[in-house]
Amino acid sequence: MNTVSTEVLIIGGGIVGASAALVLAKAGRRVTVLERDLCGSRSSGVNYGGVRRQGRPEVQLPLSQRAHQIWGELESLIGTTGEYERSGHFKLARSAADMQALEAYAELSRPYGLGIELISGERLREQCPWLGGAAVGGSLCPEDGQANPRLVSPAFARAAQAAGARIIEGCEVLQVGHDGQSFVAEARHGEAPLQLRAEVLINCAGAWANRVAQAFGEAAPLTSGHPSMVVTEPIPHFLPWSLGVEGGSIYCRQVARGNVVLGGGRGYVLDEQRARASHDSILGLLPQAAALLPALRHVHIIRTWSGVEGYLPDHHPVIGPSSTQPGLLHGFGFCGAGFQIGPAAGEALAELVLHGRSNIDLDAFSIARFAPRPAVSTVSVVGTHGTDTSDLLSSHPERKIS
């Protein structure tokens, strides 16, 4: 059996895992990424492509703001624009109650500098003549935007490889554990068995990440979700912004060549690794789209798709150190909203490896929030807390990378 030794082993080559690998490789660390399929081919590559801060929970905004800075340097970082543009993100209100919710969010997010602009009434009709009567107003975040995930996500992996990371695609992890000295992963690369040994393990396995967490005794209530999306034939350009709707249910954007990408509802599972857009979700999506955007009333759909995404019940990801195993870090459960914050999440994980702490407060994203609570608490346990993992990584000096 071929054995590979590395400092840092990352399971999962999506945008989070590849971003972490890129930062670590640039810092001179020996890092290996295992991807069961092709890097960026799962949720990182089949998502809608929205690159938005607007609408995120407040606790995610510091991470989202850091990601916004990274996206601004995308071409120099990964060698392609990935069709990224700061086109603006406009969130629509379909009722007075929706508009009040948008106003409240604009106030809540003001300290974070999103620059949200509220538009309603006569100004809405003047500025947005392409809107149907179903919208009564909205909020515009001018510097949010969109990108092509099929280009961006694989490019992060290629950039990491160019920086010195080892990327192994078509490699399925069968078993993972710790032998007291290092992490050991048993994998299958094609038909050949492969063993990997590492000082640090980063779990970025997406919708399948709970298997890794369970191997170390800390299961998270992770479930799979399957977005339902369509793309239309090219039509004359009419939509300047990426659109969302207060309360969810529909989102859309128009790309430079004229196609309109729309999403909403849920697809269905084919098997553990595949999903398809459902007829019911598409039939429910189209009338909403036509009511909001009359230009779509007679447009043909040319493709539908879905994917497999990981969801957690509180709609926040897990980002940070294991609560049971020194040297293990998690980055998963982005609940269909990981494309924009992915580069910052990967950077934060890399910072934990390099420095024992992240520049972003990750306390809210700890996997420990899902740990079973004892019926009677009589013993105070003092341990690693928050984003400072210096004790976690140095409790076994042979596993610390610094």
Short mmCIF file of C-alpha atoms in Angstrom, two decimals:
data_model
loop_
_atom_site.label_atom_id
_atom_site.label_comp_id
_atom_site.label_asym_id
_atom_site.label_seq_id
_atom_site.Cartn_x
_atom_site.Cartn_y
_atom_site.Cartn_z
CA MET A 1 0.00 0.00 0.00
CA ASN A 2 1.29 3.43 -0.94
CA THR A 3 1.64 5.77 2.05
CA VAL A 4 1.67 9.58 1.85
CA SER A 5 2.89 11.66 4.78
CA THR A 6 1.90 15.29 5.05
CA GLU A 7 1.66 18.03 7.65
CA VAL A 8 -1.96 18.91 6.93
CA LEU A 9 -4.54 16.62 5.37
CA ILE A 10 -7.75 18.20 4.04
CA ILE A 11 -10.71 15.98 3.20
CA GLY A 12 -12.82 17.73 0.59
CA GLY A 13 -11.73 19.85 -2.36
CA GLY A 14 -14.58 22.35 -2.44
CA ILE A 15 -14.09 26.08 -2.10
CA VAL A 16 -13.49 25.93 1.67
CA GLY A 17 -10.98 23.09 1.60
CA ALA A 18 -9.17 24.45 -1.45
CA SER A 19 -9.01 27.94 0.06
CA ALA A 20 -7.47 26.55 3.24
CA ALA A 21 -4.97 24.59 1.15
CA LEU A 22 -4.03 27.68 -0.82
CA VAL A 23 -3.26 29.72 2.31
CA LEU A 24 -1.31 26.86 3.91
CA ALA A 25 0.69 26.10 0.77
CA LYS A 26 1.62 29.75 0.39
CA ALA A 27 2.84 29.67 3.99
CA GLY A 28 5.15 26.78 3.12
CA ARG A 29 3.19 23.99 4.76
CA ARG A 30 3.03 20.51 3.27
CA VAL A 31 -0.67 20.10 2.60
CA THR A 32 -2.60 17.36 0.83
CA VAL A 33 -6.21 17.61 -0.36
CA LEU A 34 -8.27 14.48 -0.95
CA GLU A 35 -11.33 14.85 -3.19
CA ARG A 36 -13.62 11.93 -3.99
CA ASP A 37 -14.62 13.42 -7.35
CA LEU A 38 -13.19 16.54 -8.99
CA CYS A 39 -12.36 19.60 -6.92
CA GLY A 40 -15.24 22.04 -6.89
CA SER A 41 -17.64 19.59 -8.53
CA ARG A 42 -20.09 19.21 -5.63
CA SER A 43 -22.00 21.98 -3.82
CA SER A 44 -19.17 24.44 -4.45
CA GLY A 45 -19.62 24.00 -8.18
CA VAL A 46 -23.36 23.47 -8.63
CA ASN A 47 -24.69 26.32 -6.50
CA TYR A 48 -26.52 29.39 -7.77
CA GLY A 49 -23.44 31.62 -7.92
CA GLY A 50 -24.63 34.43 -5.69
CA VAL A 51 -21.84 36.34 -3.96
CA ARG A 52 -23.82 38.24 -1.36
CA ARG A 53 -23.43 39.59 2.15
CA GLN A 54 -26.94 41.03 2.34
CA GLY A 55 -29.38 38.87 4.26
CA ARG A 56 -26.80 36.92 6.22
CA PRO A 57 -27.28 36.57 9.98
CA GLU A 58 -25.36 39.20 11.90
CA VAL A 59 -22.99 36.66 13.41
CA GLN A 60 -21.80 35.73 9.90
CA LEU A 61 -21.15 39.29 8.72
CA PRO A 62 -17.53 39.64 9.97
CA LEU A 63 -16.62 36.47 8.06
CA SER A 64 -18.62 37.65 5.06
CA GLN A 65 -16.89 41.03 5.09
CA ARG A 66 -13.48 39.35 5.07
CA ALA A 67 -14.65 37.17 2.19
CA HIS A 68 -15.74 40.32 0.35
CA GLN A 69 -12.15 41.57 0.51
CA ILE A 70 -10.84 38.25 -0.80
CA TRP A 71 -13.32 38.25 -3.70
CA GLY A 72 -12.05 41.70 -4.63
CA GLU A 73 -8.59 40.17 -5.20
CA LEU A 74 -9.89 37.06 -6.94
CA GLU A 75 -8.07 37.25 -10.27
CA SER A 76 -4.65 37.82 -8.70
CA LEU A 77 -5.36 35.09 -6.16
CA ILE A 78 -6.57 32.24 -8.39
CA GLY A 79 -5.70 33.40 -11.91
CA THR A 80 -9.23 33.98 -13.20
CA THR A 81 -12.12 36.36 -12.64
CA GLY A 82 -14.49 33.39 -12.69
CA GLU A 83 -17.06 35.79 -14.19
CA TYR A 84 -17.16 37.55 -10.83
CA GLU A 85 -18.73 40.97 -10.90
CA ARG A 86 -20.02 43.30 -8.24
CA SER A 87 -23.29 43.74 -10.03
CA GLY A 88 -25.25 44.46 -6.85
CA HIS A 89 -27.70 42.27 -4.97
CA PHE A 90 -31.33 43.43 -4.76
CA LYS A 91 -33.63 41.80 -2.23
CA LEU A 92 -37.29 42.20 -3.12
CA ALA A 93 -40.23 42.87 -0.81
CA ARG A 94 -43.65 41.59 -1.85
CA SER A 95 -45.55 43.13 1.06
CA ALA A 96 -45.36 45.95 3.59
CA ALA A 97 -44.25 43.40 6.20
CA ASP A 98 -41.41 42.28 3.90
CA MET A 99 -40.34 45.89 3.45
CA GLN A 100 -40.29 46.42 7.22
CA ALA A 101 -38.05 43.36 7.56
CA LEU A 102 -35.65 44.77 4.96
CA GLU A 103 -35.59 48.12 6.74
CA ALA A 104 -34.79 46.40 10.02
CA TYR A 105 -31.95 44.43 8.42
CA ALA A 106 -30.50 47.57 6.83
CA GLU A 107 -30.33 49.12 10.29
CA LEU A 108 -28.90 46.00 11.91
CA SER A 109 -26.16 45.65 9.29
CA ARG A 110 -25.22 49.35 9.19
CA PRO A 111 -22.19 48.98 11.50
CA TYR A 112 -20.71 46.41 9.09
CA GLY A 113 -20.60 48.79 6.14
CA LEU A 114 -22.72 46.89 3.62
CA GLY A 115 -24.02 50.18 2.22
CA ILE A 116 -27.59 48.93 1.82
CA GLU A 117 -29.95 51.28 -0.01
CA LEU A 118 -33.73 50.99 0.38
CA ILE A 119 -35.85 51.54 -2.74
CA SER A 120 -39.65 51.70 -2.84
CA GLY A 121 -42.65 53.56 -4.24
CA GLU A 122 -42.32 55.69 -7.33
CA ARG A 123 -38.54 55.44 -7.30
CA LEU A 124 -38.80 51.65 -7.53
CA ARG A 125 -40.82 51.89 -10.75
CA GLU A 126 -38.46 54.48 -12.21
CA GLN A 127 -35.29 52.58 -11.36
CA CYS A 128 -36.64 49.08 -12.00
CA PRO A 129 -39.02 49.21 -15.01
CA TRP A 130 -38.39 45.49 -15.55
CA LEU A 131 -40.15 44.59 -12.29
CA GLY A 132 -43.67 43.23 -12.25
CA GLY A 133 -46.39 44.33 -9.87
CA ALA A 134 -45.61 41.61 -7.34
CA ALA A 135 -42.79 43.71 -5.84
CA VAL A 136 -43.48 46.72 -3.60
CA GLY A 137 -39.88 47.59 -2.80
CA GLY A 138 -36.49 46.22 -2.00
CA SER A 139 -33.00 46.74 -0.60
CA LEU A 140 -29.91 47.07 -2.76
CA CYS A 141 -26.42 46.09 -1.64
CA PRO A 142 -24.45 47.68 -4.49
CA GLU A 143 -21.13 45.84 -4.02
CA ASP A 144 -22.56 42.34 -3.68
CA GLY A 145 -22.63 40.34 -6.87
CA GLN A 146 -22.33 37.05 -8.67
CA ALA A 147 -19.83 34.62 -10.18
CA ASN A 148 -19.68 31.32 -12.02
CA PRO A 149 -19.10 28.58 -9.42
CA ARG A 150 -18.08 26.08 -12.09
CA LEU A 151 -15.10 28.31 -12.84
CA VAL A 152 -14.27 29.75 -9.43
CA SER A 153 -14.30 26.67 -7.21
CA PRO A 154 -11.97 24.45 -9.29
CA ALA A 155 -9.67 27.45 -9.77
CA PHE A 156 -9.03 27.64 -6.02
CA ALA A 157 -7.80 24.05 -6.12
CA ARG A 158 -5.58 24.72 -9.14
CA ALA A 159 -4.11 27.78 -7.40
CA ALA A 160 -3.41 25.71 -4.28
CA GLN A 161 -1.69 23.09 -6.41
CA ALA A 162 0.40 25.75 -8.14
CA ALA A 163 1.43 27.03 -4.70
CA GLY A 164 2.68 23.58 -3.73
CA ALA A 165 -0.31 21.70 -2.33
CA ARG A 166 -0.79 18.08 -3.33
CA ILE A 167 -4.26 17.59 -4.82
CA ILE A 168 -5.49 14.00 -5.16
CA GLU A 169 -8.78 13.75 -7.04
CA GLY A 170 -10.82 10.59 -7.51
CA CYS A 171 -9.78 9.54 -4.02
CA GLU A 172 -12.44 8.22 -1.65
CA VAL A 173 -11.71 8.16 2.08
CA LEU A 174 -12.85 4.86 3.55
CA GLN A 175 -11.75 5.25 7.16
CA VAL A 176 -10.09 7.90 9.30
CA GLY A 177 -8.75 7.92 12.83
CA HIS A 178 -5.83 8.79 15.08
CA ASP A 179 -3.23 6.28 16.26
CA GLY A 180 -1.82 8.38 19.10
CA GLN A 181 0.92 9.83 16.94
CA SER A 182 -0.81 11.09 13.80
CA PHE A 183 -4.06 11.08 11.87
CA VAL A 184 -4.40 8.07 9.60
CA ALA A 185 -6.74 7.96 6.63
CA GLU A 186 -7.34 4.84 4.58
CA ALA A 187 -8.44 5.74 1.07
CA ARG A 188 -8.97 4.31 -2.38
CA HIS A 189 -7.41 6.20 -5.27
CA GLY A 190 -9.01 4.71 -8.33
CA GLU A 191 -8.60 1.01 -7.66
CA ALA A 192 -5.43 1.38 -5.60
CA PRO A 193 -5.40 1.53 -1.78
CA LEU A 194 -3.74 4.60 -0.30
CA GLN A 195 -2.82 5.47 3.28
CA LEU A 196 -2.26 9.04 4.42
CA ARG A 197 -0.67 10.18 7.65
CA ALA A 198 -0.89 13.77 8.87
CA GLU A 199 -0.24 15.95 11.88
CA VAL A 200 -3.39 18.01 11.35
CA LEU A 201 -6.70 17.01 9.75
CA ILE A 202 -9.22 19.49 8.29
CA ASN A 203 -12.69 18.11 7.63
CA CYS A 204 -14.26 19.92 4.66
CA ALA A 205 -16.21 16.96 3.33
CA GLY A 206 -19.44 18.88 2.72
CA ALA A 207 -22.67 16.93 3.09
CA TRP A 208 -20.61 13.86 4.07
CA ALA A 209 -18.52 15.63 6.74
CA ASN A 210 -20.48 14.15 9.61
CA ARG A 211 -18.86 10.77 8.94
CA VAL A 212 -15.49 12.28 9.74
CA ALA A 213 -16.84 14.03 12.83
CA GLN A 214 -18.47 10.80 14.03
CA ALA A 215 -15.16 8.98 13.71
CA PHE A 216 -13.92 11.25 16.50
CA GLY A 217 -17.03 11.02 18.66
CA GLU A 218 -18.68 14.35 17.87
CA ALA A 219 -21.62 13.94 15.54
CA ALA A 220 -23.43 17.01 14.27
CA PRO A 221 -27.10 16.99 13.18
CA LEU A 222 -26.14 17.41 9.52
CA THR A 223 -28.75 16.74 6.85
CA SER A 224 -28.70 16.93 3.07
CA GLY A 225 -30.50 19.55 1.01
CA HIS A 226 -30.97 19.57 -2.75
CA PRO A 227 -31.49 22.96 -4.43
CA SER A 228 -33.59 23.07 -7.58
CA MET A 229 -32.21 25.36 -10.28
CA VAL A 230 -32.78 26.18 -13.93
CA VAL A 231 -31.16 28.26 -16.64
CA THR A 232 -32.99 29.86 -19.55
CA GLU A 233 -32.10 30.47 -23.13
CA PRO A 234 -30.22 33.74 -23.75
CA ILE A 235 -32.48 36.78 -23.92
CA PRO A 236 -31.75 40.52 -24.28
CA HIS A 237 -30.08 41.82 -21.16
CA PHE A 238 -32.56 43.46 -18.79
CA LEU A 239 -31.56 42.49 -15.25
CA PRO A 240 -28.75 44.58 -13.73
CA TRP A 241 -28.60 42.91 -10.30
CA SER A 242 -28.62 39.50 -8.71
CA LEU A 243 -32.05 39.14 -7.09
CA GLY A 244 -33.37 37.53 -3.94
CA VAL A 245 -36.74 37.72 -2.23
CA GLU A 246 -37.40 38.48 1.43
CA GLY A 247 -38.48 35.23 3.01
CA GLY A 248 -36.73 33.18 0.33
CA SER A 249 -38.50 31.04 -2.29
CA ILE A 250 -36.80 32.41 -5.40
CA TYR A 251 -33.51 33.92 -6.56
CA CYS A 252 -32.21 34.80 -10.02
CA ARG A 253 -29.44 36.50 -11.95
CA GLN A 254 -28.67 37.18 -15.60
CA VAL A 255 -25.22 36.42 -16.95
CA ALA A 256 -23.36 38.42 -19.57
CA ARG A 257 -24.40 36.16 -22.46
CA GLY A 258 -28.07 36.70 -21.60
CA ASN A 259 -29.06 33.45 -19.87
CA VAL A 260 -31.06 33.82 -16.66
CA VAL A 261 -30.20 31.51 -13.77
CA LEU A 262 -33.09 30.86 -11.38
CA GLY A 263 -33.38 28.84 -8.21
CA GLY A 264 -36.02 27.95 -5.66
CA GLY A 265 -37.56 24.93 -4.00
CA ARG A 266 -35.98 21.53 -3.54
CA GLY A 267 -34.92 18.72 -5.83
CA TYR A 268 -34.96 15.02 -5.09
CA VAL A 269 -32.35 12.39 -4.36
CA LEU A 270 -31.17 9.87 -6.94
CA ASP A 271 -28.67 8.28 -4.60
CA GLU A 272 -26.28 9.34 -1.85
CA GLN A 273 -24.19 11.43 -4.22
CA ARG A 274 -26.67 12.72 -6.81
CA ALA A 275 -29.86 14.76 -6.96
CA ARG A 276 -32.10 16.31 -9.60
CA ALA A 277 -34.34 19.35 -9.81
CA SER A 278 -37.95 18.33 -9.28
CA HIS A 279 -40.82 19.08 -11.66
CA ASP A 280 -42.93 20.36 -8.78
CA SER A 281 -40.31 22.85 -7.66
CA ILE A 282 -39.79 24.12 -11.21
CA LEU A 283 -43.53 24.45 -11.82
CA GLY A 284 -43.79 26.38 -8.56
CA LEU A 285 -40.82 28.57 -9.43
CA LEU A 286 -41.88 29.74 -12.90
CA PRO A 287 -45.11 31.61 -11.98
CA GLN A 288 -43.26 33.46 -9.22
CA ALA A 289 -40.48 34.38 -11.63
CA ALA A 290 -42.93 35.65 -14.24
CA ALA A 291 -44.83 37.70 -11.65
CA LEU A 292 -41.63 39.40 -10.53
CA LEU A 293 -39.97 39.60 -13.95
CA PRO A 294 -42.44 39.78 -16.86
CA ALA A 295 -39.57 39.40 -19.35
CA LEU A 296 -39.44 35.70 -18.39
CA ARG A 297 -43.04 34.87 -19.31
CA HIS A 298 -42.29 33.22 -22.65
CA VAL A 299 -38.67 32.18 -22.18
CA HIS A 300 -37.52 28.59 -22.69
CA ILE A 301 -35.64 26.64 -20.01
CA ILE A 302 -32.62 24.87 -21.48
CA ARG A 303 -31.22 23.06 -18.43
CA THR A 304 -32.11 22.08 -14.87
CA TRP A 305 -29.87 20.74 -12.12
CA SER A 306 -29.46 20.08 -8.44
CA GLY A 307 -26.75 18.98 -6.03
CA VAL A 308 -26.12 17.78 -2.49
CA GLU A 309 -25.56 20.40 0.21
CA GLY A 310 -25.07 20.05 3.96
CA TYR A 311 -27.54 21.75 6.34
CA LEU A 312 -27.53 22.27 10.10
CA PRO A 313 -30.65 23.07 12.12
CA ASP A 314 -29.52 26.54 13.24
CA HIS A 315 -28.47 27.46 9.67
CA HIS A 316 -24.90 28.27 10.73
CA PRO A 317 -21.84 26.32 9.56
CA VAL A 318 -19.36 24.46 11.71
CA ILE A 319 -15.98 26.20 11.47
CA GLY A 320 -13.23 25.58 13.97
CA PRO A 321 -11.52 23.01 16.18
CA SER A 322 -12.82 19.66 17.26
CA SER A 323 -14.00 19.42 20.84
CA THR A 324 -12.74 15.85 21.18
CA GLN A 325 -9.53 15.46 19.15
CA PRO A 326 -6.52 17.79 19.22
CA GLY A 327 -5.34 18.73 15.75
CA LEU A 328 -8.72 18.18 14.08
CA LEU A 329 -10.54 21.13 12.49
CA HIS A 330 -13.96 21.25 10.85
CA GLY A 331 -15.40 23.38 8.05
CA PHE A 332 -18.80 22.15 6.87
CA GLY A 333 -22.58 22.67 6.96
CA PHE A 334 -22.81 25.94 5.05
CA CYS A 335 -26.54 25.47 4.46
CA GLY A 336 -26.56 26.44 0.80
CA ALA A 337 -24.83 29.77 1.49
CA GLY A 338 -21.14 28.87 1.52
CA PHE A 339 -20.00 30.15 -1.87
CA GLN A 340 -19.46 33.75 -0.80
CA ILE A 341 -17.96 33.08 2.64
CA GLY A 342 -16.03 29.99 1.52
CA PRO A 343 -12.69 31.73 0.88
CA ALA A 344 -12.79 33.41 4.30
CA ALA A 345 -13.80 30.19 6.04
CA GLY A 346 -10.86 28.42 4.41
CA GLU A 347 -8.53 31.24 5.41
CA ALA A 348 -9.78 31.08 9.01
CA LEU A 349 -9.11 27.34 9.18
CA ALA A 350 -5.62 27.90 7.82
CA GLU A 351 -5.02 30.61 10.43
CA LEU A 352 -5.94 28.16 13.18
CA VAL A 353 -3.29 25.77 11.88
CA LEU A 354 -0.64 28.43 11.35
CA HIS A 355 -1.16 30.62 14.40
CA GLY A 356 -3.47 28.76 16.77
CA ARG A 357 -6.13 31.44 16.38
CA SER A 358 -8.20 33.15 13.70
CA ASN A 359 -8.59 36.85 13.05
CA ILE A 360 -12.35 36.22 12.84
CA ASP A 361 -14.39 35.27 15.91
CA LEU A 362 -15.58 31.73 15.23
CA ASP A 363 -17.20 30.96 18.58
CA ALA A 364 -20.72 30.83 17.12
CA PHE A 365 -19.62 28.17 14.63
CA SER A 366 -18.12 25.68 17.10
CA ILE A 367 -19.17 22.06 16.71
CA ALA A 368 -19.39 21.95 20.51
CA ARG A 369 -22.79 23.66 20.29
CA PHE A 370 -24.21 20.29 19.23
CA ALA A 371 -22.63 18.27 22.04
CA PRO A 372 -25.15 16.45 24.25
CA ARG A 373 -25.71 18.29 27.50
CA PRO A 374 -25.42 16.21 30.68
CA ALA A 375 -28.57 15.83 32.73
CA VAL A 376 -26.74 17.04 35.84
CA SER A 377 -23.79 19.38 35.65
CA THR A 378 -21.68 19.21 38.78
CA VAL A 379 -18.16 19.39 37.35
CA SER A 380 -16.64 22.44 35.71
CA VAL A 381 -14.48 21.51 32.74
CA VAL A 382 -11.93 24.06 31.56
CA GLY A 383 -10.67 23.69 28.02
CA THR A 384 -10.08 25.40 24.72
CA HIS A 385 -12.69 28.05 23.94
CA GLY A 386 -13.49 30.17 20.97
CA THR A 387 -11.07 30.77 18.15
CA ASP A 388 -7.88 30.42 20.17
CA THR A 389 -6.65 26.87 19.56
CA SER A 390 -3.08 27.25 20.77
CA ASP A 391 -3.73 24.91 23.71
CA LEU A 392 -5.58 22.46 21.48
CA LEU A 393 -2.73 22.11 19.01
CA SER A 394 0.09 22.31 21.55
CA SER A 395 -1.34 19.77 23.99
CA HIS A 396 0.39 17.27 21.71
CA PRO A 397 3.50 19.17 20.57
CA GLU A 398 4.32 16.68 17.84
CA ARG A 399 1.08 17.70 16.08
CA LYS A 400 1.49 21.45 16.27
CA ILE A 401 2.39 23.26 13.08
CA SER A 402 4.02 26.60 13.74
#
